[in-house]
Amino acid sequence: SGGREVSLVDVRKPDEIVSRAVIDAQSGDVLSHWDEDSRMLWCVGRGDRVMRRFECTSSTITQGATWRSDQDACTAFCALPHKLRDVMDLEVFKCLRLTTSTVDT
């Protein structure tokens, strides 16, 4: 397909792709985190400044909002536990983002 993408697969039929969504036209690794409670998939490419959110159902993947950083490119990220989210401020996801010189939340 010439880029990075995410696919939804039924574990009972692993050879069949239920739904597919294009991330971008870049190459390289994609770091991801699946949040079972919200049914959201969070993706960021290694070396990217953009984090993407995908909403998933049993039959579709839909790209939601994106978050763009003005800081250095991401080299790794780690999702934080739900109890560290500020739900009163409507936080649905919180992570640590590692760059070559910083760790951001």
mmCIF file of N, CA, C and O in Angstrom:
data_model
loop_
_atom_site.group_PDB
_atom_site.id
_atom_site.type_symbol
_atom_site.label_atom_id
_atom_site.label_comp_id
_atom_site.label_asym_id
_atom_site.label_seq_id
_atom_site.Cartn_x
_atom_site.Cartn_y
_atom_site.Cartn_z
ATOM 1 N N SER A 1 0.811 -1.202 0.000
ATOM 2 C CA SER A 1 0.000 0.000 0.000
ATOM 3 C C SER A 1 0.853 1.264 0.000
ATOM 4 O O SER A 1 0.347 2.342 -0.229
ATOM 5 N N GLY A 2 2.140 1.156 0.306
ATOM 6 C CA GLY A 2 3.017 2.310 0.223
ATOM 7 C C GLY A 2 2.922 3.261 1.389
ATOM 8 O O GLY A 2 2.891 4.462 1.211
ATOM 9 N N GLY A 3 2.843 2.762 2.598
ATOM 10 C CA GLY A 3 2.788 3.612 3.777
ATOM 11 C C GLY A 3 2.494 2.777 5.007
ATOM 12 O O GLY A 3 2.505 1.558 4.968
ATOM 13 N N ARG A 4 2.229 3.472 6.086
ATOM 14 C CA ARG A 4 1.925 2.786 7.340
ATOM 15 C C ARG A 4 0.410 2.717 7.517
ATOM 16 O O ARG A 4 -0.302 3.656 7.156
ATOM 17 N N GLU A 5 -0.051 1.602 8.060
ATOM 18 C CA GLU A 5 -1.476 1.425 8.274
ATOM 19 C C GLU A 5 -1.722 0.544 9.482
ATOM 20 O O GLU A 5 -0.820 -0.147 9.945
ATOM 21 N N VAL A 6 -2.943 0.619 9.995
ATOM 22 C CA VAL A 6 -3.375 -0.272 11.064
ATOM 23 C C VAL A 6 -4.510 -1.114 10.508
ATOM 24 O O VAL A 6 -5.271 -0.671 9.653
ATOM 25 N N SER A 7 -4.595 -2.354 10.987
ATOM 26 C CA SER A 7 -5.630 -3.266 10.518
ATOM 27 C C SER A 7 -6.347 -3.883 11.700
ATOM 28 O O SER A 7 -5.742 -4.165 12.734
ATOM 29 N N LEU A 8 -7.641 -4.103 11.527
ATOM 30 C CA LEU A 8 -8.464 -4.778 12.514
ATOM 31 C C LEU A 8 -8.664 -6.210 12.028
ATOM 32 O O LEU A 8 -9.107 -6.426 10.904
ATOM 33 N N VAL A 9 -8.296 -7.178 12.874
ATOM 34 C CA VAL A 9 -8.368 -8.587 12.501
ATOM 35 C C VAL A 9 -9.196 -9.329 13.537
ATOM 36 O O VAL A 9 -9.030 -9.120 14.741
ATOM 37 N N ASP A 10 -10.078 -10.195 13.064
ATOM 38 C CA ASP A 10 -10.846 -11.079 13.945
ATOM 39 C C ASP A 10 -9.931 -12.241 14.317
ATOM 40 O O ASP A 10 -9.438 -12.948 13.431
ATOM 41 N N VAL A 11 -9.675 -12.446 15.603
ATOM 42 C CA VAL A 11 -8.737 -13.491 16.023
ATOM 43 C C VAL A 11 -9.211 -14.887 15.627
ATOM 44 O O VAL A 11 -8.410 -15.805 15.532
ATOM 45 N N ARG A 12 -10.506 -15.035 15.365
ATOM 46 C CA ARG A 12 -11.023 -16.338 14.918
ATOM 47 C C ARG A 12 -10.706 -16.593 13.451
ATOM 48 O O ARG A 12 -10.725 -17.733 12.992
ATOM 49 N N LYS A 13 -10.412 -15.517 12.692
ATOM 50 C CA LYS A 13 -10.061 -15.617 11.271
ATOM 51 C C LYS A 13 -8.859 -14.711 11.004
ATOM 52 O O LYS A 13 -8.982 -13.664 10.375
ATOM 53 N N PRO A 14 -7.687 -15.088 11.493
ATOM 54 C CA PRO A 14 -6.533 -14.185 11.439
ATOM 55 C C PRO A 14 -6.048 -13.845 10.028
ATOM 56 O O PRO A 14 -5.300 -12.894 9.856
ATOM 57 N N ASP A 15 -6.455 -14.604 9.021
ATOM 58 C CA ASP A 15 -6.026 -14.314 7.653
ATOM 59 C C ASP A 15 -6.899 -13.272 6.970
ATOM 60 O O ASP A 15 -6.584 -12.814 5.872
ATOM 61 N N GLU A 16 -8.019 -12.885 7.611
ATOM 62 C CA GLU A 16 -8.945 -11.927 7.012
ATOM 63 C C GLU A 16 -8.875 -10.592 7.750
ATOM 64 O O GLU A 16 -8.988 -10.542 8.958
ATOM 65 N N ILE A 17 -8.713 -9.523 6.986
ATOM 66 C CA ILE A 17 -8.699 -8.180 7.568
ATOM 67 C C ILE A 17 -10.122 -7.641 7.560
ATOM 68 O O ILE A 17 -10.770 -7.586 6.515
ATOM 69 N N VAL A 18 -10.622 -7.273 8.737
ATOM 70 C CA VAL A 18 -11.985 -6.757 8.878
ATOM 71 C C VAL A 18 -12.053 -5.311 8.417
ATOM 72 O O VAL A 18 -12.962 -4.907 7.701
ATOM 73 N N SER A 19 -11.081 -4.508 8.841
ATOM 74 C CA SER A 19 -11.043 -3.090 8.475
ATOM 75 C C SER A 19 -9.595 -2.630 8.491
ATOM 76 O O SER A 19 -8.759 -3.196 9.198
ATOM 77 N N ARG A 20 -9.334 -1.598 7.723
ATOM 78 C CA ARG A 20 -7.966 -1.084 7.614
ATOM 79 C C ARG A 20 -8.027 0.438 7.561
ATOM 80 O O ARG A 20 -8.932 1.007 6.977
ATOM 81 N N ALA A 21 -7.049 1.091 8.188
ATOM 82 C CA ALA A 21 -6.964 2.553 8.137
ATOM 83 C C ALA A 21 -5.519 2.950 7.854
ATOM 84 O O ALA A 21 -4.590 2.401 8.434
ATOM 85 N N VAL A 22 -5.349 3.891 6.965
ATOM 86 C CA VAL A 22 -4.018 4.397 6.613
ATOM 87 C C VAL A 22 -3.587 5.403 7.673
ATOM 88 O O VAL A 22 -4.359 6.283 8.057
ATOM 89 N N ILE A 23 -2.366 5.232 8.165
ATOM 90 C CA ILE A 23 -1.812 6.188 9.132
ATOM 91 C C ILE A 23 -1.216 7.370 8.375
ATOM 92 O O ILE A 23 -1.569 8.511 8.598
ATOM 93 N N ASP A 24 -0.280 7.079 7.487
ATOM 94 C CA ASP A 24 0.367 8.107 6.675
ATOM 95 C C ASP A 24 1.147 7.431 5.564
ATOM 96 O O ASP A 24 1.094 6.213 5.414
ATOM 97 N N ALA A 25 1.872 8.204 4.787
ATOM 98 C CA ALA A 25 2.638 7.670 3.665
ATOM 99 C C ALA A 25 4.108 7.439 4.020
ATOM 100 O O ALA A 25 4.912 7.150 3.140
ATOM 101 N N GLN A 26 4.457 7.575 5.292
ATOM 102 C CA GLN A 26 5.839 7.409 5.733
ATOM 103 C C GLN A 26 6.201 5.931 5.826
ATOM 104 O O GLN A 26 5.354 5.057 5.745
ATOM 105 N N SER A 27 7.473 5.676 6.049
ATOM 106 C CA SER A 27 7.933 4.331 6.366
ATOM 107 C C SER A 27 8.492 4.364 7.784
ATOM 108 O O SER A 27 8.650 5.430 8.363
ATOM 109 N N GLY A 28 8.765 3.238 8.346
ATOM 110 C CA GLY A 28 9.344 3.175 9.684
ATOM 111 C C GLY A 28 8.403 2.576 10.699
ATOM 112 O O GLY A 28 7.249 2.257 10.403
ATOM 113 N N ASP A 29 8.918 2.427 11.908
ATOM 114 C CA ASP A 29 8.183 1.778 12.990
ATOM 115 C C ASP A 29 7.023 2.626 13.477
ATOM 116 O O ASP A 29 7.113 3.852 13.532
ATOM 117 N N VAL A 30 5.946 1.936 13.883
ATOM 118 C CA VAL A 30 4.813 2.585 14.528
ATOM 119 C C VAL A 30 4.713 2.036 15.943
ATOM 120 O O VAL A 30 4.688 0.821 16.149
ATOM 121 N N LEU A 31 4.690 2.922 16.921
ATOM 122 C CA LEU A 31 4.504 2.548 18.315
ATOM 123 C C LEU A 31 3.022 2.721 18.612
ATOM 124 O O LEU A 31 2.417 3.705 18.222
ATOM 125 N N SER A 32 2.421 1.744 19.294
ATOM 126 C CA SER A 32 0.978 1.826 19.517
ATOM 127 C C SER A 32 0.606 1.378 20.921
ATOM 128 O O SER A 32 1.348 0.652 21.581
ATOM 129 N N HIS A 33 -0.568 1.819 21.337
ATOM 130 C CA HIS A 33 -1.135 1.397 22.616
ATOM 131 C C HIS A 33 -2.640 1.226 22.441
ATOM 132 O O HIS A 33 -3.328 2.141 22.003
ATOM 133 N N TRP A 34 -3.156 0.044 22.777
ATOM 134 C CA TRP A 34 -4.579 -0.245 22.722
ATOM 135 C C TRP A 34 -5.171 -0.040 24.110
ATOM 136 O O TRP A 34 -4.708 -0.628 25.087
ATOM 137 N N ASP A 35 -6.194 0.814 24.207
ATOM 138 C CA ASP A 35 -6.895 1.043 25.470
ATOM 139 C C ASP A 35 -8.228 0.316 25.401
ATOM 140 O O ASP A 35 -9.144 0.754 24.703
ATOM 141 N N GLU A 36 -8.319 -0.782 26.087
ATOM 142 C CA GLU A 36 -9.513 -1.637 26.053
ATOM 143 C C GLU A 36 -10.747 -0.909 26.571
ATOM 144 O O GLU A 36 -11.843 -1.073 26.026
ATOM 145 N N ASP A 37 -10.603 -0.101 27.613
ATOM 146 C CA ASP A 37 -11.762 0.573 28.208
ATOM 147 C C ASP A 37 -12.424 1.561 27.249
ATOM 148 O O ASP A 37 -13.645 1.626 27.160
ATOM 149 N N SER A 38 -11.627 2.335 26.542
ATOM 150 C CA SER A 38 -12.187 3.332 25.628
ATOM 151 C C SER A 38 -12.288 2.812 24.194
ATOM 152 O O SER A 38 -12.856 3.488 23.344
ATOM 153 N N ARG A 39 -11.704 1.635 23.936
ATOM 154 C CA ARG A 39 -11.658 1.045 22.596
ATOM 155 C C ARG A 39 -10.974 1.986 21.603
ATOM 156 O O ARG A 39 -11.419 2.159 20.472
ATOM 157 N N MET A 40 -9.882 2.592 22.087
ATOM 158 C CA MET A 40 -9.112 3.494 21.240
ATOM 159 C C MET A 40 -7.693 2.963 21.073
ATOM 160 O O MET A 40 -7.120 2.394 21.988
ATOM 161 N N LEU A 41 -7.174 3.161 19.892
ATOM 162 C CA LEU A 41 -5.804 2.796 19.566
ATOM 163 C C LEU A 41 -5.029 4.088 19.354
ATOM 164 O O LEU A 41 -5.442 4.951 18.577
ATOM 165 N N TRP A 42 -3.929 4.225 20.073
ATOM 166 C CA TRP A 42 -3.079 5.418 19.975
ATOM 167 C C TRP A 42 -1.800 5.017 19.255
ATOM 168 O O TRP A 42 -1.151 4.039 19.628
ATOM 169 N N CYS A 43 -1.417 5.764 18.214
ATOM 170 C CA CYS A 43 -0.238 5.435 17.416
ATOM 171 C C CYS A 43 0.650 6.651 17.223
ATOM 172 O O CYS A 43 0.156 7.758 17.007
ATOM 173 N N VAL A 44 1.934 6.403 17.259
ATOM 174 C CA VAL A 44 2.918 7.434 16.917
ATOM 175 C C VAL A 44 4.072 6.716 16.230
ATOM 176 O O VAL A 44 4.457 5.623 16.614
ATOM 177 N N GLY A 45 4.569 7.322 15.168
ATOM 178 C CA GLY A 45 5.706 6.739 14.476
ATOM 179 C C GLY A 45 6.999 7.144 15.151
ATOM 180 O O GLY A 45 7.144 8.273 15.629
ATOM 181 N N ARG A 46 7.926 6.221 15.190
ATOM 182 C CA ARG A 46 9.238 6.548 15.752
ATOM 183 C C ARG A 46 9.861 7.629 14.874
ATOM 184 O O ARG A 46 9.952 7.472 13.664
ATOM 185 N N GLY A 47 10.219 8.745 15.481
ATOM 186 C CA GLY A 47 10.774 9.869 14.743
ATOM 187 C C GLY A 47 9.727 10.895 14.329
ATOM 188 O O GLY A 47 10.047 11.887 13.689
ATOM 189 N N ASP A 48 8.458 10.667 14.691
ATOM 190 C CA ASP A 48 7.373 11.596 14.341
ATOM 191 C C ASP A 48 7.099 12.569 15.478
ATOM 192 O O ASP A 48 7.459 12.331 16.619
ATOM 193 N N ARG A 49 6.373 13.616 15.144
ATOM 194 C CA ARG A 49 5.897 14.580 16.135
ATOM 195 C C ARG A 49 4.387 14.520 16.285
ATOM 196 O O ARG A 49 3.795 15.290 17.014
ATOM 197 N N VAL A 50 3.740 13.604 15.564
ATOM 198 C CA VAL A 50 2.278 13.517 15.543
ATOM 199 C C VAL A 50 1.830 12.207 16.183
ATOM 200 O O VAL A 50 2.330 11.139 15.840
ATOM 201 N N MET A 51 0.854 12.295 17.105
ATOM 202 C CA MET A 51 0.225 11.107 17.687
ATOM 203 C C MET A 51 -1.204 11.053 17.153
ATOM 204 O O MET A 51 -1.903 12.061 17.135
ATOM 205 N N ARG A 52 -1.613 9.866 16.722
ATOM 206 C CA ARG A 52 -2.937 9.699 16.134
ATOM 207 C C ARG A 52 -3.805 8.799 16.996
ATOM 208 O O ARG A 52 -3.315 7.846 17.582
ATOM 209 N N ARG A 53 -5.096 9.119 17.006
ATOM 210 C CA ARG A 53 -6.069 8.320 17.754
ATOM 211 C C ARG A 53 -7.001 7.644 16.761
ATOM 212 O O ARG A 53 -7.496 8.268 15.831
ATOM 213 N N PHE A 54 -7.235 6.349 16.979
ATOM 214 C CA PHE A 54 -8.176 5.592 16.165
ATOM 215 C C PHE A 54 -9.244 5.014 17.075
ATOM 216 O O PHE A 54 -8.922 4.441 18.119
ATOM 217 N N GLU A 55 -10.504 5.156 16.686
ATOM 218 C CA GLU A 55 -11.612 4.560 17.425
ATOM 219 C C GLU A 55 -11.983 3.260 16.726
ATOM 220 O O GLU A 55 -12.093 3.219 15.502
ATOM 221 N N CYS A 56 -12.165 2.202 17.512
ATOM 222 C CA CYS A 56 -12.403 0.883 16.947
ATOM 223 C C CYS A 56 -13.724 0.293 17.432
ATOM 224 O O CYS A 56 -14.070 0.424 18.604
ATOM 225 N N THR A 57 -14.433 -0.334 16.507
ATOM 226 C CA THR A 57 -15.596 -1.152 16.840
ATOM 227 C C THR A 57 -15.259 -2.566 16.386
ATOM 228 O O THR A 57 -14.145 -2.820 15.931
ATOM 229 N N SER A 58 -16.225 -3.462 16.444
ATOM 230 C CA SER A 58 -15.948 -4.833 16.008
ATOM 231 C C SER A 58 -15.790 -4.933 14.489
ATOM 232 O O SER A 58 -15.314 -5.943 13.981
ATOM 233 N N SER A 59 -16.168 -3.876 13.751
ATOM 234 C CA SER A 59 -16.083 -3.955 12.291
ATOM 235 C C SER A 59 -15.390 -2.778 11.613
ATOM 236 O O SER A 59 -15.181 -2.805 10.408
ATOM 237 N N THR A 60 -15.022 -1.732 12.362
ATOM 238 C CA THR A 60 -14.411 -0.562 11.715
ATOM 239 C C THR A 60 -13.291 0.051 12.557
ATOM 240 O O THR A 60 -13.262 -0.084 13.773
ATOM 241 N N ILE A 61 -12.399 0.718 11.850
ATOM 242 C CA ILE A 61 -11.380 1.568 12.468
ATOM 243 C C ILE A 61 -11.565 2.953 11.859
ATOM 244 O O ILE A 61 -11.571 3.089 10.640
ATOM 245 N N THR A 62 -11.713 3.963 12.708
ATOM 246 C CA THR A 62 -11.904 5.325 12.230
ATOM 247 C C THR A 62 -10.859 6.226 12.880
ATOM 248 O O THR A 62 -10.715 6.215 14.105
ATOM 249 N N GLN A 63 -10.140 6.978 12.057
ATOM 250 C CA GLN A 63 -9.146 7.888 12.626
ATOM 251 C C GLN A 63 -9.852 9.079 13.251
ATOM 252 O O GLN A 63 -10.737 9.680 12.658
ATOM 253 N N GLY A 64 -9.468 9.373 14.491
ATOM 254 C CA GLY A 64 -10.011 10.512 15.215
ATOM 255 C C GLY A 64 -9.027 11.661 15.193
ATOM 256 O O GLY A 64 -8.309 11.867 14.217
ATOM 257 N N ALA A 65 -8.964 12.357 16.292
ATOM 258 C CA ALA A 65 -8.105 13.546 16.404
ATOM 259 C C ALA A 65 -6.631 13.172 16.373
ATOM 260 O O ALA A 65 -6.241 12.051 16.684
ATOM 261 N N THR A 66 -5.819 14.141 16.004
ATOM 262 C CA THR A 66 -4.366 13.990 16.067
ATOM 263 C C THR A 66 -3.818 15.035 17.028
ATOM 264 O O THR A 66 -4.445 16.064 17.278
ATOM 265 N N TRP A 67 -2.671 14.741 17.589
ATOM 266 C CA TRP A 67 -1.994 15.658 18.505
ATOM 267 C C TRP A 67 -0.603 15.883 17.953
ATOM 268 O O TRP A 67 0.130 14.931 17.673
ATOM 269 N N ARG A 68 -0.220 17.119 17.754
ATOM 270 C CA ARG A 68 1.085 17.467 17.189
ATOM 271 C C ARG A 68 1.932 18.168 18.242
ATOM 272 O O ARG A 68 1.482 19.108 18.875
ATOM 273 N N SER A 69 3.177 17.714 18.381
ATOM 274 C CA SER A 69 4.100 18.296 19.340
ATOM 275 C C SER A 69 5.031 19.289 18.641
ATOM 276 O O SER A 69 5.455 19.054 17.510
ATOM 277 N N ASP A 70 5.346 20.361 19.342
ATOM 278 C CA ASP A 70 6.333 21.315 18.836
ATOM 279 C C ASP A 70 7.738 20.944 19.296
ATOM 280 O O ASP A 70 8.710 21.576 18.904
ATOM 281 N N GLN A 71 7.820 19.914 20.150
ATOM 282 C CA GLN A 71 9.104 19.482 20.706
ATOM 283 C C GLN A 71 9.812 18.539 19.734
ATOM 284 O O GLN A 71 9.361 18.317 18.620
ATOM 285 N N ASP A 72 10.909 17.938 20.180
ATOM 286 C CA ASP A 72 11.670 16.986 19.380
ATOM 287 C C ASP A 72 10.811 15.785 18.996
ATOM 288 O O ASP A 72 9.798 15.501 19.629
ATOM 289 N N ALA A 73 11.250 15.074 17.992
ATOM 290 C CA ALA A 73 10.539 13.893 17.514
ATOM 291 C C ALA A 73 10.543 12.787 18.576
ATOM 292 O O ALA A 73 11.462 12.672 19.386
ATOM 293 N N CYS A 74 9.525 11.971 18.541
ATOM 294 C CA CYS A 74 9.340 10.889 19.508
ATOM 295 C C CYS A 74 10.260 9.709 19.186
ATOM 296 O O CYS A 74 10.391 9.313 18.036
ATOM 297 N N THR A 75 10.894 9.160 20.219
ATOM 298 C CA THR A 75 11.677 7.945 20.038
ATOM 299 C C THR A 75 10.998 6.756 20.709
ATOM 300 O O THR A 75 11.232 5.622 20.333
ATOM 301 N N ALA A 76 10.126 7.018 21.703
ATOM 302 C CA ALA A 76 9.361 5.966 22.372
ATOM 303 C C ALA A 76 8.239 6.627 23.164
ATOM 304 O O ALA A 76 8.293 7.827 23.437
ATOM 305 N N PHE A 77 7.207 5.832 23.505
ATOM 306 C CA PHE A 77 6.181 6.357 24.395
ATOM 307 C C PHE A 77 5.607 5.233 25.234
ATOM 308 O O PHE A 77 5.698 4.057 24.875
ATOM 309 N N CYS A 78 5.047 5.614 26.370
ATOM 310 C CA CYS A 78 4.513 4.654 27.323
ATOM 311 C C CYS A 78 3.203 5.204 27.879
ATOM 312 O O CYS A 78 3.165 6.337 28.365
ATOM 313 N N ALA A 79 2.140 4.422 27.793
ATOM 314 C CA ALA A 79 0.850 4.837 28.345
ATOM 315 C C ALA A 79 0.896 4.773 29.869
ATOM 316 O O ALA A 79 1.480 3.858 30.442
ATOM 317 N N LEU A 80 0.276 5.750 30.507
ATOM 318 C CA LEU A 80 0.204 5.789 31.963
ATOM 319 C C LEU A 80 -1.110 5.158 32.439
ATOM 320 O O LEU A 80 -2.095 5.165 31.698
ATOM 321 N N PRO A 81 -1.150 4.644 33.657
ATOM 322 C CA PRO A 81 -2.372 4.028 34.180
ATOM 323 C C PRO A 81 -3.544 5.015 34.246
ATOM 324 O O PRO A 81 -3.344 6.225 34.392
ATOM 325 N N HIS A 82 -4.744 4.471 34.150
ATOM 326 C CA HIS A 82 -5.966 5.290 34.191
ATOM 327 C C HIS A 82 -6.029 6.179 35.423
ATOM 328 O O HIS A 82 -6.511 7.310 35.341
ATOM 329 N N LYS A 83 -5.566 5.697 36.559
ATOM 330 C CA LYS A 83 -5.701 6.482 37.796
ATOM 331 C C LYS A 83 -4.875 7.767 37.782
ATOM 332 O O LYS A 83 -5.097 8.649 38.596
ATOM 333 N N LEU A 84 -3.949 7.913 36.837
ATOM 334 C CA LEU A 84 -3.152 9.133 36.736
ATOM 335 C C LEU A 84 -3.773 10.171 35.796
ATOM 336 O O LEU A 84 -3.249 11.263 35.646
ATOM 337 N N ARG A 85 -4.907 9.838 35.207
ATOM 338 C CA ARG A 85 -5.597 10.770 34.309
ATOM 339 C C ARG A 85 -6.450 11.737 35.108
ATOM 340 O O ARG A 85 -7.014 11.394 36.127
ATOM 341 N N ASP A 86 -6.560 12.949 34.595
ATOM 342 C CA ASP A 86 -7.396 13.961 35.224
ATOM 343 C C ASP A 86 -8.762 13.939 34.540
ATOM 344 O O ASP A 86 -9.005 14.664 33.576
ATOM 345 N N VAL A 87 -9.665 13.099 35.026
ATOM 346 C CA VAL A 87 -10.971 12.947 34.388
ATOM 347 C C VAL A 87 -11.819 14.212 34.526
ATOM 348 O O VAL A 87 -12.686 14.473 33.692
ATOM 349 N N MET A 88 -11.569 15.016 35.555
ATOM 350 C CA MET A 88 -12.299 16.273 35.698
ATOM 351 C C MET A 88 -11.907 17.270 34.593
ATOM 352 O O MET A 88 -12.665 18.168 34.266
ATOM 353 N N ASP A 89 -10.729 17.062 34.011
ATOM 354 C CA ASP A 89 -10.267 17.888 32.905
ATOM 355 C C ASP A 89 -10.478 17.150 31.567
ATOM 356 O O ASP A 89 -9.893 17.524 30.553
ATOM 357 N N LEU A 90 -11.264 16.074 31.594
ATOM 358 C CA LEU A 90 -11.639 15.280 30.418
ATOM 359 C C LEU A 90 -10.455 14.580 29.746
ATOM 360 O O LEU A 90 -10.460 14.374 28.535
ATOM 361 N N GLU A 91 -9.456 14.198 30.518
ATOM 362 C CA GLU A 91 -8.337 13.436 29.962
ATOM 363 C C GLU A 91 -8.786 12.000 29.700
ATOM 364 O O GLU A 91 -9.257 11.321 30.612
ATOM 365 N N VAL A 92 -8.629 11.536 28.464
ATOM 366 C CA VAL A 92 -8.969 10.157 28.134
ATOM 367 C C VAL A 92 -7.722 9.307 27.922
ATOM 368 O O VAL A 92 -7.799 8.082 27.843
ATOM 369 N N PHE A 93 -6.569 9.951 27.818
ATOM 370 C CA PHE A 93 -5.322 9.222 27.615
ATOM 371 C C PHE A 93 -4.185 10.090 28.111
ATOM 372 O O PHE A 93 -4.181 11.302 27.922
ATOM 373 N N LYS A 94 -3.218 9.457 28.748
ATOM 374 C CA LYS A 94 -2.038 10.174 29.219
ATOM 375 C C LYS A 94 -0.837 9.261 29.020
ATOM 376 O O LYS A 94 -0.909 8.068 29.327
ATOM 377 N N CYS A 95 0.234 9.836 28.514
ATOM 378 C CA CYS A 95 1.413 9.010 28.266
ATOM 379 C C CYS A 95 2.683 9.802 28.536
ATOM 380 O O CYS A 95 2.656 11.024 28.683
ATOM 381 N N LEU A 96 3.780 9.074 28.619
ATOM 382 C CA LEU A 96 5.110 9.671 28.646
ATOM 383 C C LEU A 96 5.679 9.527 27.245
ATOM 384 O O LEU A 96 5.608 8.452 26.646
ATOM 385 N N ARG A 97 6.209 10.608 26.715
ATOM 386 C CA ARG A 97 6.780 10.617 25.373
ATOM 387 C C ARG A 97 8.266 10.906 25.495
ATOM 388 O O ARG A 97 8.672 11.930 26.033
ATOM 389 N N LEU A 98 9.078 9.977 25.031
ATOM 390 C CA LEU A 98 10.529 10.100 25.113
ATOM 391 C C LEU A 98 11.065 10.686 23.812
ATOM 392 O O LEU A 98 10.710 10.229 22.724
ATOM 393 N N THR A 99 11.882 11.720 23.941
ATOM 394 C CA THR A 99 12.596 12.261 22.787
ATOM 395 C C THR A 99 14.083 12.061 23.031
ATOM 396 O O THR A 99 14.475 11.464 24.039
ATOM 397 N N THR A 100 14.898 12.567 22.153
ATOM 398 C CA THR A 100 16.344 12.395 22.345
ATOM 399 C C THR A 100 16.868 13.195 23.527
ATOM 400 O O THR A 100 17.928 12.897 24.062
ATOM 401 N N SER A 101 16.083 14.211 23.992
ATOM 402 C CA SER A 101 16.571 15.034 25.097
ATOM 403 C C SER A 101 15.594 15.224 26.255
ATOM 404 O O SER A 101 15.970 15.792 27.262
ATOM 405 N N THR A 102 14.323 14.802 26.110
ATOM 406 C CA THR A 102 13.326 15.045 27.153
ATOM 407 C C THR A 102 12.389 13.856 27.344
ATOM 408 O O THR A 102 12.315 12.956 26.503
ATOM 409 N N VAL A 103 11.658 13.917 28.451
ATOM 410 C CA VAL A 103 10.518 13.034 28.693
ATOM 411 C C VAL A 103 9.340 13.951 28.949
ATOM 412 O O VAL A 103 9.334 14.724 29.901
ATOM 413 N N ASP A 104 8.336 13.904 28.070
ATOM 414 C CA ASP A 104 7.163 14.786 28.162
ATOM 415 C C ASP A 104 5.944 13.978 28.556
ATOM 416 O O ASP A 104 5.859 12.790 28.300
ATOM 417 N N THR A 105 4.952 14.668 29.163
ATOM 418 C CA THR A 105 3.666 14.013 29.434
ATOM 419 C C THR A 105 2.623 14.587 28.501
ATOM 420 O O THR A 105 2.771 15.644 27.940
#
